[in-house]
Coordinates of C-alpha atoms and ligand atoms in Angstrom, one line a residue:
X1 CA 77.4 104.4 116.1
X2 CA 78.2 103.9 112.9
X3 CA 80.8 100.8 112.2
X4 CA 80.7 100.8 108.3
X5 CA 83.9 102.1 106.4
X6 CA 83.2 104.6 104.1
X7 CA 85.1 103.4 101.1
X8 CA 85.5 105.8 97.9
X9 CA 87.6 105.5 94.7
X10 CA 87.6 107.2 91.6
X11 CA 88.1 105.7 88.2
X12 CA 89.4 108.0 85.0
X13 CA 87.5 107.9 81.9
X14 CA 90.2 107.5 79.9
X15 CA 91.4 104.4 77.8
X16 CA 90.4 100.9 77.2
X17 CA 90.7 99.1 80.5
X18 CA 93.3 96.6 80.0
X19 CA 94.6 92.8 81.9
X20 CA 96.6 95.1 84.4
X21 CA 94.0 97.3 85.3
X22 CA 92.0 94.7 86.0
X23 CA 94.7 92.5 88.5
X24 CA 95.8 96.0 89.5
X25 CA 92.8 97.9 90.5
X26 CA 89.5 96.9 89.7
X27 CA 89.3 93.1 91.4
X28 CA 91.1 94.4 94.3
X29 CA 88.5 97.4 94.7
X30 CA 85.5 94.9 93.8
X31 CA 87.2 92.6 96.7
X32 CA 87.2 95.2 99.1
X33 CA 83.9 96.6 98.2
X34 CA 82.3 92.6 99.0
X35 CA 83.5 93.2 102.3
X36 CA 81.0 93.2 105.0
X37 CA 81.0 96.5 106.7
X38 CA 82.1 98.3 103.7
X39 CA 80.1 100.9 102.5
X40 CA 81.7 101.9 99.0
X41 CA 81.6 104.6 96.6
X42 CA 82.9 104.0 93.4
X43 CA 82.7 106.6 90.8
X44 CA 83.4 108.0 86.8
X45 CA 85.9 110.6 87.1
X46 CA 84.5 112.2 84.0
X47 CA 85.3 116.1 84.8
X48 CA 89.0 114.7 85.6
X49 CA 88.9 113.0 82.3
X50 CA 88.2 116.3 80.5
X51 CA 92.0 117.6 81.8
X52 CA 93.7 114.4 80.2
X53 CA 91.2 114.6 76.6
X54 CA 89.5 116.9 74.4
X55 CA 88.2 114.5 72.0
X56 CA 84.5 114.2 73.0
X57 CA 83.7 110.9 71.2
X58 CA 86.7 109.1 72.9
X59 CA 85.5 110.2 76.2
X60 CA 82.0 109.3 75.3
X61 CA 83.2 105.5 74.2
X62 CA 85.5 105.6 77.3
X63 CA 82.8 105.9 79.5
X64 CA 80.5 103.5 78.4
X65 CA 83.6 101.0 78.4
X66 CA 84.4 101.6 81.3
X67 CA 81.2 101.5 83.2
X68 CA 80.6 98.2 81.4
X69 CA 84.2 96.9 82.6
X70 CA 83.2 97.4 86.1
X71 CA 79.3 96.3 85.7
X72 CA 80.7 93.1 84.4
X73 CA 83.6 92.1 86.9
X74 CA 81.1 92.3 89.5
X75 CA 80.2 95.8 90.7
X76 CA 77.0 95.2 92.1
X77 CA 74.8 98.6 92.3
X78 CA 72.3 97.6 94.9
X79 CA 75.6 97.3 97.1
X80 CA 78.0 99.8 95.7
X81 CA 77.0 103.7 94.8
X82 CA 78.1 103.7 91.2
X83 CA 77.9 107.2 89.8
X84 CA 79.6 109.4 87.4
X85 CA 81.0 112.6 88.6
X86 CA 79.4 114.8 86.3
X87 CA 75.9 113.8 87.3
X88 CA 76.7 115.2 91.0
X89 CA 76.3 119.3 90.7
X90 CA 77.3 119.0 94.6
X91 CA 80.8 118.2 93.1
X92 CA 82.3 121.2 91.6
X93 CA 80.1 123.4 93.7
X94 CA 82.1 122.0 96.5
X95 CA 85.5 122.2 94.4
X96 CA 84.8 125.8 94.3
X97 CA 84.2 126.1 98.3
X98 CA 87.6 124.2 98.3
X99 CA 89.4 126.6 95.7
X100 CA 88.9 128.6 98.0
X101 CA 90.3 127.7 101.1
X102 CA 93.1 126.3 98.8
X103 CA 96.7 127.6 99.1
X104 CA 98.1 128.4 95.7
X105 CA 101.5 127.1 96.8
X106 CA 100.3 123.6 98.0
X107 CA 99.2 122.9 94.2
X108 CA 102.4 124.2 93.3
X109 CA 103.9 121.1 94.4
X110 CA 101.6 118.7 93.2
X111 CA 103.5 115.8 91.5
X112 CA 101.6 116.0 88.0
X113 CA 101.7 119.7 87.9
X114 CA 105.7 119.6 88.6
X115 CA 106.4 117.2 86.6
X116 CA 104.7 119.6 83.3
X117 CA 107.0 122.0 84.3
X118 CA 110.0 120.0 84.5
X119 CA 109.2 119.0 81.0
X120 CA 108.7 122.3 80.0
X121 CA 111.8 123.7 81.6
X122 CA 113.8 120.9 80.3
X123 CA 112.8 121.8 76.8
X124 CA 113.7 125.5 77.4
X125 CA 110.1 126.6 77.0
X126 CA 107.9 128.9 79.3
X127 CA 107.4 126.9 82.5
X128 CA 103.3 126.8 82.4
X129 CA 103.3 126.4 78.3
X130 CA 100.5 124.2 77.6
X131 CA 99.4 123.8 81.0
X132 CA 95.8 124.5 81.6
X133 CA 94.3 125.3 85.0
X134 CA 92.1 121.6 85.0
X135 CA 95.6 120.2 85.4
X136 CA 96.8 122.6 88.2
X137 CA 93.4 122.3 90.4
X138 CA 93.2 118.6 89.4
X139 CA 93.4 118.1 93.4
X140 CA 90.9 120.5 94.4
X141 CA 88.5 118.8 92.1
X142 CA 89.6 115.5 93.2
X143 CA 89.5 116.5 97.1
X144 CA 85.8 117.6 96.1
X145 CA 85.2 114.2 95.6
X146 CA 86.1 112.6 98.4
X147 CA 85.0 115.4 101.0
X148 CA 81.8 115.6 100.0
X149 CA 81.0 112.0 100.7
X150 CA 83.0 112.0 103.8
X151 CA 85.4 108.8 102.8
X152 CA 87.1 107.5 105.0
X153 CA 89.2 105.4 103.2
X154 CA 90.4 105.8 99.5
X155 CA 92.2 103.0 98.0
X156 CA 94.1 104.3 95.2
X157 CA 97.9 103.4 93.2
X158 CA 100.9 105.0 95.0
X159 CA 100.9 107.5 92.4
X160 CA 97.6 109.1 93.9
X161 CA 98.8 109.3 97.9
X162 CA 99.8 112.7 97.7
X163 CA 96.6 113.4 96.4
X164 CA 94.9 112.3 99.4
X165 CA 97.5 113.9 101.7
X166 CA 96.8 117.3 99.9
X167 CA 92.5 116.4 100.1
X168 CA 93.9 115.9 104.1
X169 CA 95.0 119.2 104.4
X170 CA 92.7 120.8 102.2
X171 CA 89.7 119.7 104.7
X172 CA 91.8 121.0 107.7
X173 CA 91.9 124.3 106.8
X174 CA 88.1 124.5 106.0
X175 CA 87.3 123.0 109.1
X176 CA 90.1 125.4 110.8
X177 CA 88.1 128.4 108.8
X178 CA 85.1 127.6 109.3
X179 CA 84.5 124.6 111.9
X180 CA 84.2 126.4 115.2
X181 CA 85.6 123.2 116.7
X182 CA 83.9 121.2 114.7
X183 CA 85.0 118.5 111.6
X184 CA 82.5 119.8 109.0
X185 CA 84.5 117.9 106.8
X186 CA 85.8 113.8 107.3
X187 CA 89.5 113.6 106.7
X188 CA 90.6 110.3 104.6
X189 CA 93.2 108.0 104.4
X190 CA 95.0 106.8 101.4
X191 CA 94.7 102.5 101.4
X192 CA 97.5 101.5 99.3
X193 CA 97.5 97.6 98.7
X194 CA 101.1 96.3 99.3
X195 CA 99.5 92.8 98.2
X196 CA 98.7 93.4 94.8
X197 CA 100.8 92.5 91.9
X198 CA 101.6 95.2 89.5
X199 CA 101.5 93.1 86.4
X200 CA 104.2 93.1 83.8
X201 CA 103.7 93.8 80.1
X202 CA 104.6 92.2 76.6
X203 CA 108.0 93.4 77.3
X204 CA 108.4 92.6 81.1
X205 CA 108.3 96.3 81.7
X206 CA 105.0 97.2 84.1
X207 CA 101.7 97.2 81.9
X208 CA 101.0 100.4 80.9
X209 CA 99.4 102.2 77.8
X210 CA 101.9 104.3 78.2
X211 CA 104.6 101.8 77.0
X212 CA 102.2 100.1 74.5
X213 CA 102.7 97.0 76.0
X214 CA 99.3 96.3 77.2
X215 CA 97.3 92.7 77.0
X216 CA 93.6 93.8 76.3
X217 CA 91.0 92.7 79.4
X218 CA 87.9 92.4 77.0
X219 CA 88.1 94.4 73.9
X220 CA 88.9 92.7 70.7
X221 CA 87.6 89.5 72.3
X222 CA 89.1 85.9 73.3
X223 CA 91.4 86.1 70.0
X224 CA 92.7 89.4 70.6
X225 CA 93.8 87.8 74.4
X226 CA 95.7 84.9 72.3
X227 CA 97.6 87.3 70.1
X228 CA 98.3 89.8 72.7
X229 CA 100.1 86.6 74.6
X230 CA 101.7 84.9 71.2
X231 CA 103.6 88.7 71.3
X232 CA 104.8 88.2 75.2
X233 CA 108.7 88.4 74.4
X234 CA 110.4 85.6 75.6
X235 CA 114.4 84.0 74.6
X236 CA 114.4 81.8 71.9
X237 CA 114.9 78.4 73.7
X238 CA 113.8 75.4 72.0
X239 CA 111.2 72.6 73.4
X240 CA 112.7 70.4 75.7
X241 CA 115.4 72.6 77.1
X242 CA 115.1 74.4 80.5
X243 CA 113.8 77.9 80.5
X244 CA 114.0 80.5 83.5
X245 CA 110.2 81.1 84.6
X246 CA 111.0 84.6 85.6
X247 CA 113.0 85.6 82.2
X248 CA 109.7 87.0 80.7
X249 CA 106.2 88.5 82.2
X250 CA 104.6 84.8 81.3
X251 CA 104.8 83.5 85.1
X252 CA 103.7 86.5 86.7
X253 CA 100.7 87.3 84.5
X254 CA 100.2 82.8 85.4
X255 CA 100.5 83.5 88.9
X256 CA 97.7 86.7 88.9
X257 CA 95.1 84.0 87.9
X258 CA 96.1 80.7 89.3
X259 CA 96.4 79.4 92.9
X260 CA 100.1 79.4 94.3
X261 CA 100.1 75.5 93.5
X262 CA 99.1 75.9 90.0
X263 CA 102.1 79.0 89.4
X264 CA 104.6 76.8 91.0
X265 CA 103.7 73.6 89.1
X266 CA 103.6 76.5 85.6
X267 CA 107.5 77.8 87.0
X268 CA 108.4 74.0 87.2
X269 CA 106.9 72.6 83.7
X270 CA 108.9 75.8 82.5
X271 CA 112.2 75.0 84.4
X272 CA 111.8 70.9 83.0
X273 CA 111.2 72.5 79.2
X274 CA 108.0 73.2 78.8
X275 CA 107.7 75.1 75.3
X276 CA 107.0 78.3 75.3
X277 CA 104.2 78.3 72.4
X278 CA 102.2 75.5 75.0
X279 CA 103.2 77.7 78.0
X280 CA 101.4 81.0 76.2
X281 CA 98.6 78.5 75.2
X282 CA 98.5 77.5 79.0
X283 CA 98.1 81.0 80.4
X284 CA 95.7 81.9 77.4
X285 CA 93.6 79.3 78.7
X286 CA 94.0 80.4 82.3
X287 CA 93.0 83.9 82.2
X288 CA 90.2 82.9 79.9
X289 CA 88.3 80.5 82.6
X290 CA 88.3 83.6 84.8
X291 CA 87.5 86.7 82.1
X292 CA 85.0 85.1 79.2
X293 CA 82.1 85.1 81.4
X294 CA 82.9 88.6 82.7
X295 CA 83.2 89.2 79.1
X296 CA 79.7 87.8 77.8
X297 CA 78.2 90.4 80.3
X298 CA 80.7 93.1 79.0
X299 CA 79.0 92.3 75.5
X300 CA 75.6 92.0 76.6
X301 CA 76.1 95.6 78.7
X302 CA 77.5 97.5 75.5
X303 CA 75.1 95.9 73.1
X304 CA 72.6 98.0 76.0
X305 CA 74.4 101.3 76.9
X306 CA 70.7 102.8 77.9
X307 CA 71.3 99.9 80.7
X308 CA 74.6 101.3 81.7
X309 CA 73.3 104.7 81.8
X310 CA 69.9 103.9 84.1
X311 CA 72.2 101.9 86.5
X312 CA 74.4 105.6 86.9
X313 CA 71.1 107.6 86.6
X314 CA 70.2 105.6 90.2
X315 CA 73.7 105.7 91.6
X316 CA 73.6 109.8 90.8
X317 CA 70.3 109.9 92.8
X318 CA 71.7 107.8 95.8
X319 CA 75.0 109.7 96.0
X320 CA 72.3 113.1 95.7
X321 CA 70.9 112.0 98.8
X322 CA 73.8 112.5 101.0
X323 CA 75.7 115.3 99.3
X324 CA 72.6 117.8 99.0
X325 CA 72.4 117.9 102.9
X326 CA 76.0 118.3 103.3
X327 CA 76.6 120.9 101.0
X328 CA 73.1 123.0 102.8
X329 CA 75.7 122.7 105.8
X330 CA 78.7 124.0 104.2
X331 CA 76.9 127.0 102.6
X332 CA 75.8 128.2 105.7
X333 CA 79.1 127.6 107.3
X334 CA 80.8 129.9 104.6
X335 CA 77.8 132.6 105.2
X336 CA 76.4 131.5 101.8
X337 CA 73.1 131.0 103.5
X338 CA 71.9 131.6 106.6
X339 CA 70.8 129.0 108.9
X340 CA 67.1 128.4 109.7
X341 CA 65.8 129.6 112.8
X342 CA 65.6 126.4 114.0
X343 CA 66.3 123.3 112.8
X344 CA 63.9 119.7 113.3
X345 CA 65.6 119.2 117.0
X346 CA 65.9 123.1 118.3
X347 CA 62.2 123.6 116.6
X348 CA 60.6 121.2 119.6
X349 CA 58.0 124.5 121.1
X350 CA 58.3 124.3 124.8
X351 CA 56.0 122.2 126.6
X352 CA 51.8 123.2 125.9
X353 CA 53.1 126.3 123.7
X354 CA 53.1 124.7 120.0
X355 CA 52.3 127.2 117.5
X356 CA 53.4 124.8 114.6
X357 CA 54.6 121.2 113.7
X358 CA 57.2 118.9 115.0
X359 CA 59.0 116.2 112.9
X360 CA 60.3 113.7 115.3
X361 CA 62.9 110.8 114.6
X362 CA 62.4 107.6 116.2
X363 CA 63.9 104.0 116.1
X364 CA 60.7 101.6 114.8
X365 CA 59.5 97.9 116.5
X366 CA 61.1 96.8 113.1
X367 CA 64.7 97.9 114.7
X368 CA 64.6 100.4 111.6
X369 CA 64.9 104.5 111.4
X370 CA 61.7 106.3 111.0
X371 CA 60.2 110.2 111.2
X372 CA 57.0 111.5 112.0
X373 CA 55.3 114.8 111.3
X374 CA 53.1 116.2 114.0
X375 CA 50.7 118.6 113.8
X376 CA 50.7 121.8 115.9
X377 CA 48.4 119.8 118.3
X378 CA 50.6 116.8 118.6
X379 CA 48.3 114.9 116.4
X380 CA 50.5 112.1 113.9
X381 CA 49.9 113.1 110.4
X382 CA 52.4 111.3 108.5
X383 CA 55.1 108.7 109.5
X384 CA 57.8 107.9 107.0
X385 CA 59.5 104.7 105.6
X386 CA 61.9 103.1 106.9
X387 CA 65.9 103.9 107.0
X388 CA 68.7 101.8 108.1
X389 CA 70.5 104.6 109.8
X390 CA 69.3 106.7 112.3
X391 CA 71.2 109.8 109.9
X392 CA 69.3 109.0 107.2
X393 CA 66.1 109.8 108.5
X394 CA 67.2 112.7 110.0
X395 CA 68.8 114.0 106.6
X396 CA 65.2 113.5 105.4
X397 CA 63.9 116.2 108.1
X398 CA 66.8 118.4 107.0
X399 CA 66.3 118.3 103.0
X400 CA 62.3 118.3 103.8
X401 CA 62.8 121.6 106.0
X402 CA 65.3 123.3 103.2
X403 CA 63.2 122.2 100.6
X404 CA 60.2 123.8 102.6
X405 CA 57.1 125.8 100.5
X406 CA 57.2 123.4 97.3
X407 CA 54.4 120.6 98.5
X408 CA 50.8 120.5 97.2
X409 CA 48.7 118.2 97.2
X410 CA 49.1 117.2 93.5
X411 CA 49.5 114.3 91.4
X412 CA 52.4 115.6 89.8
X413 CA 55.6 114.1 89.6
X414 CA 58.4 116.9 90.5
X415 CA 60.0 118.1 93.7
X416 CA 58.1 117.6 96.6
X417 CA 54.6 116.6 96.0
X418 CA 51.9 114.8 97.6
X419 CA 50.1 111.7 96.1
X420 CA 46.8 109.6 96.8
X421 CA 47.3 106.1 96.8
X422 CA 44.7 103.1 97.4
X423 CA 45.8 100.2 99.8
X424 CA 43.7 97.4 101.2
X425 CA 43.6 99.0 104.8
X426 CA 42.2 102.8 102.9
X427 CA 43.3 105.2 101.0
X428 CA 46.2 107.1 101.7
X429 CA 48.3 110.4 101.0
X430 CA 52.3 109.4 100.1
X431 CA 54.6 112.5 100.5
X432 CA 57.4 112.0 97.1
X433 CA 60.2 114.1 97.0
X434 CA 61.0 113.4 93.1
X435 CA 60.7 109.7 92.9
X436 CA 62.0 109.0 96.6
X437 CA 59.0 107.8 98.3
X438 CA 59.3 109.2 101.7
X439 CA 56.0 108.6 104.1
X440 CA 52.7 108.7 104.3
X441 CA 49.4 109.1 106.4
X442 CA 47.7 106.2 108.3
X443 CA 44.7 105.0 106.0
X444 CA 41.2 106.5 105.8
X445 CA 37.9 105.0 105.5
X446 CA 37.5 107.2 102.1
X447 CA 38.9 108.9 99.6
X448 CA 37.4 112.2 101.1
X449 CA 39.0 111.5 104.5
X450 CA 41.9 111.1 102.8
X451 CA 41.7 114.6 100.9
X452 CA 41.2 116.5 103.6
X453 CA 43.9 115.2 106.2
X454 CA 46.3 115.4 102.6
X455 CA 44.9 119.2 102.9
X456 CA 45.2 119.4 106.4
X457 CA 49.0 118.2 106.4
X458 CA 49.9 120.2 103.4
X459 CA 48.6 123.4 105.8
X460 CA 50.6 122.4 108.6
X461 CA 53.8 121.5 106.5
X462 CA 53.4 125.0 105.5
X463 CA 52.6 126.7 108.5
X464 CA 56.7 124.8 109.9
X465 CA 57.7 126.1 107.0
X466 CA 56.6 129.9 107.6
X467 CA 57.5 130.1 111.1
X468 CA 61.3 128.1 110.0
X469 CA 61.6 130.7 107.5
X470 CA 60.4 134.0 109.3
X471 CA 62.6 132.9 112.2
Ligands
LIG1 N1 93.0 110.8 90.1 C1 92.5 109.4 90.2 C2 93.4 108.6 89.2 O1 93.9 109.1 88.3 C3 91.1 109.3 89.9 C4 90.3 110.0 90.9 C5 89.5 111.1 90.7 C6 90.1 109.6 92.2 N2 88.9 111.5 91.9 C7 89.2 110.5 92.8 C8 90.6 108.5 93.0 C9 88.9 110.4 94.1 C10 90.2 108.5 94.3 C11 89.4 109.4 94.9 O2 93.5 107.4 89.4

């Protein structure tokens, strides 16, 4: 039913994003993520941060560059769920429901963890010296992640596949343990993009921090960009005589930014003796048509970090919505709760017999996702808004029938509450869970007719609520 490709990806809080993160991973995620039928989830790895850095004002700055990096190039919240890990409890709740399930010998042979002890042994030290246990359940954690928004696909540098492959078989065992048949948990697929170009550093090795031969993306501004590129290493042929384009990381860091034509006709003016001062002026000028706009918005955002932090604050919410009813599922799989007697389908009373409410879900004139609540006599007392899937609405009924007892009918601004509202048909009563609007009633000639059908629904709410809960 439902044709969109969950898409999820993780970004490490770590570091000042530089030119080859950008060509290597965050245009080709933003690319994918434009894609019609794409649903994506991008996300601050903050916890995962923690097991790389224990300075808190680094990871403090790292996140707010970060987030800014991304916010700039193009991430577009209304389209993408942008969150930070750390703002999704759901997360390491589930990491721990992983843990669990997790055999101690399959994180033995992750890559990271192996390759600490091959340092350590190498060294003749104790083979776990200095290693803490965030680094060993770094996959459990990061499985947690992707589980618990059931991705589908996770597009990530070949460095991470084994990750994924380990997230694979952690979900297959849960669902093995505790399934009965059935996939409680989504099992994704690495996406590794063949197409895009690692990009090479000042000294033609790959750009990485960890070679210090990086070419800032936006830090340091437009003059830091030029004097990162006067250090590109090149031979020391004079104007005039022909130069090999690919002697040096010039061309390649061209080509990531141009069209084909343009590189070749860059490799040519190279081959024909093109100086290499103009050539670094050329590519300077290049990647600057294409990054100082990003980079005006990148000032703008960090000049307004309470910006940053309100678009993650409604990203956290959004990602809330579908983790909280997923996690209710998995703790009553484990035995951690006990299901309710019935749920908003099995609770349907038999034909003439209805001793309380009904939510029902129902696809609107408008083509959209809708639920009712009806009263023990069938009457409608409140019809929701709309959804786009059919799922949504019917997560709604769920987290309404968990969070079941907490409404009353007053204008207060937690949890599940009611509130009146005036509208040019009549007053109405809107049912809020926090500050997700989720239905109302039909509008009444008065403000008292619209107190006592609030009072009315608030009884029956809680009369589904008793019988759910007494079985
Ligand atoms: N480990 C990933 C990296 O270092 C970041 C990450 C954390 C991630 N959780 C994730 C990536 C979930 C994809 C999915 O790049």
């Amino acid at each position: 039913m439902n044709a969109r490709t969950r898409v999820l990806t993780g970004i490490t809080t770590t570091g000042t994003p530089h030119l080859g993160n950008y060509v290597g991973a965050i245009r080709p995620a933003l690319r994918l993520a434009a894609q019609p039928d794409t649903d994506a989830f991008f996300f601050l790895a903050d916890y995962h941060a923690l097991i790389k850095c224990d300075d808190p004002e680094r990871i403090a700055r790292s996140r707010l560059e970060i987030a800014a990096t991304w916010l700039a190039c193009g991430l577009d919240p209304a389209r993408v769920t942008f969150y930070r890990q750390s703002d999704i409890p759901e997360i390491p709740e589930l990491a721990w429901l992983l843990t669990c399930v997790t055999a101690k010998g399959l994180m033995n042979r992750a890559h990271a963890y192996k390759a600490a002890v091959d340092a350590n042994t190498a060294q003749g030290e104790d083979a776990d010296a200095g290693i803490g246990m965030g680094l060993y359940s770094y996959p459990v954690l990061m499985a947690a992640d992707i589980l618990l928004f059931g991705a589908q696909q996770v597009p990530v540098g070949r460095d991470q596949v084994q990750h994924i492959e380990m997230a694979r078989d952690i979900a297959q065992r849960f669902n093995h343990l505790y399934g009965g048949g059935k996939a409680l948990l989504a099992l994704p697929d690495a996406v590794v993009d063949e197409d895009v170009a690692t990009l090479p550093g000042l000294d033609g090795r790959k750009m990485s921090k960890s070679y210090d031969n990086t070419i800032p993306l936006f830090a340091g501004g437009s003059r830091a960009l030029e004097d990162a590129i006067a250090r590109i290493v090149t031979d020391s042929r004079k104007p005039g005589e022909p130069k090999d384009p690919d002697s040096n990381a010039l061309c390649a860091i061209y080509r990531a930014f141009a069209t084909r034509a343009e590189g070749d006709a860059f490799a040519a003016d190279l081959r024909s003796g093109l100086a290499w001062g103009e050539a670094k002026q050329r590519l300077t000028a290049c990647i600057e048509q294409e990054i100082a706009p990003l980079r005006a918005r990148y000032d703008a955002l960090l000049a307004d970090p309470e910006q940053i932090e309100a678009s993650l604050r409604d990203g956290a919410r959004k990602a809330r919505r579908l983790a909280g009813p997923l996690l209710d599922r998995l703790r009553e799989a484990v035995g951690l709760r006990t299901p309710l007697a019935a749920s908003a389908t099995r609770a349907q009373p038999a034909a003439g017999g209805a001793r309380h409410g009904r939510f029902v879900t129902f696809r609107g004139r408008d083509g959209r996702f809708h639920f009712r609540f009806l009263g023990a006599d069938g009457s409608d007392l409140l019809l929701s808004v709309p959804f786009d899937a059919p799922k949504a609405a019917a997560d709604w009924v769920t987290v309404l029938d968990k969070a079941g007892g907490g409404v009353s009918f007053v204008w207060g601004h937690e949890g599940l509450h009611l509130q009146a509202e005036d509208t040019v048909a009549g007053p109405i009563a809107v049912l809020w869970y926090g500050d997700e609007r989720l239905a109302n009633t039909e509008p009444q000639p008065d403000a008292a007719a619209r107190d006592a059908l609030a009072a009315r629904l608030v009884e029956e709410l809680e009369a589904r609520w008793r019988a759910l809960r007494d079985g």
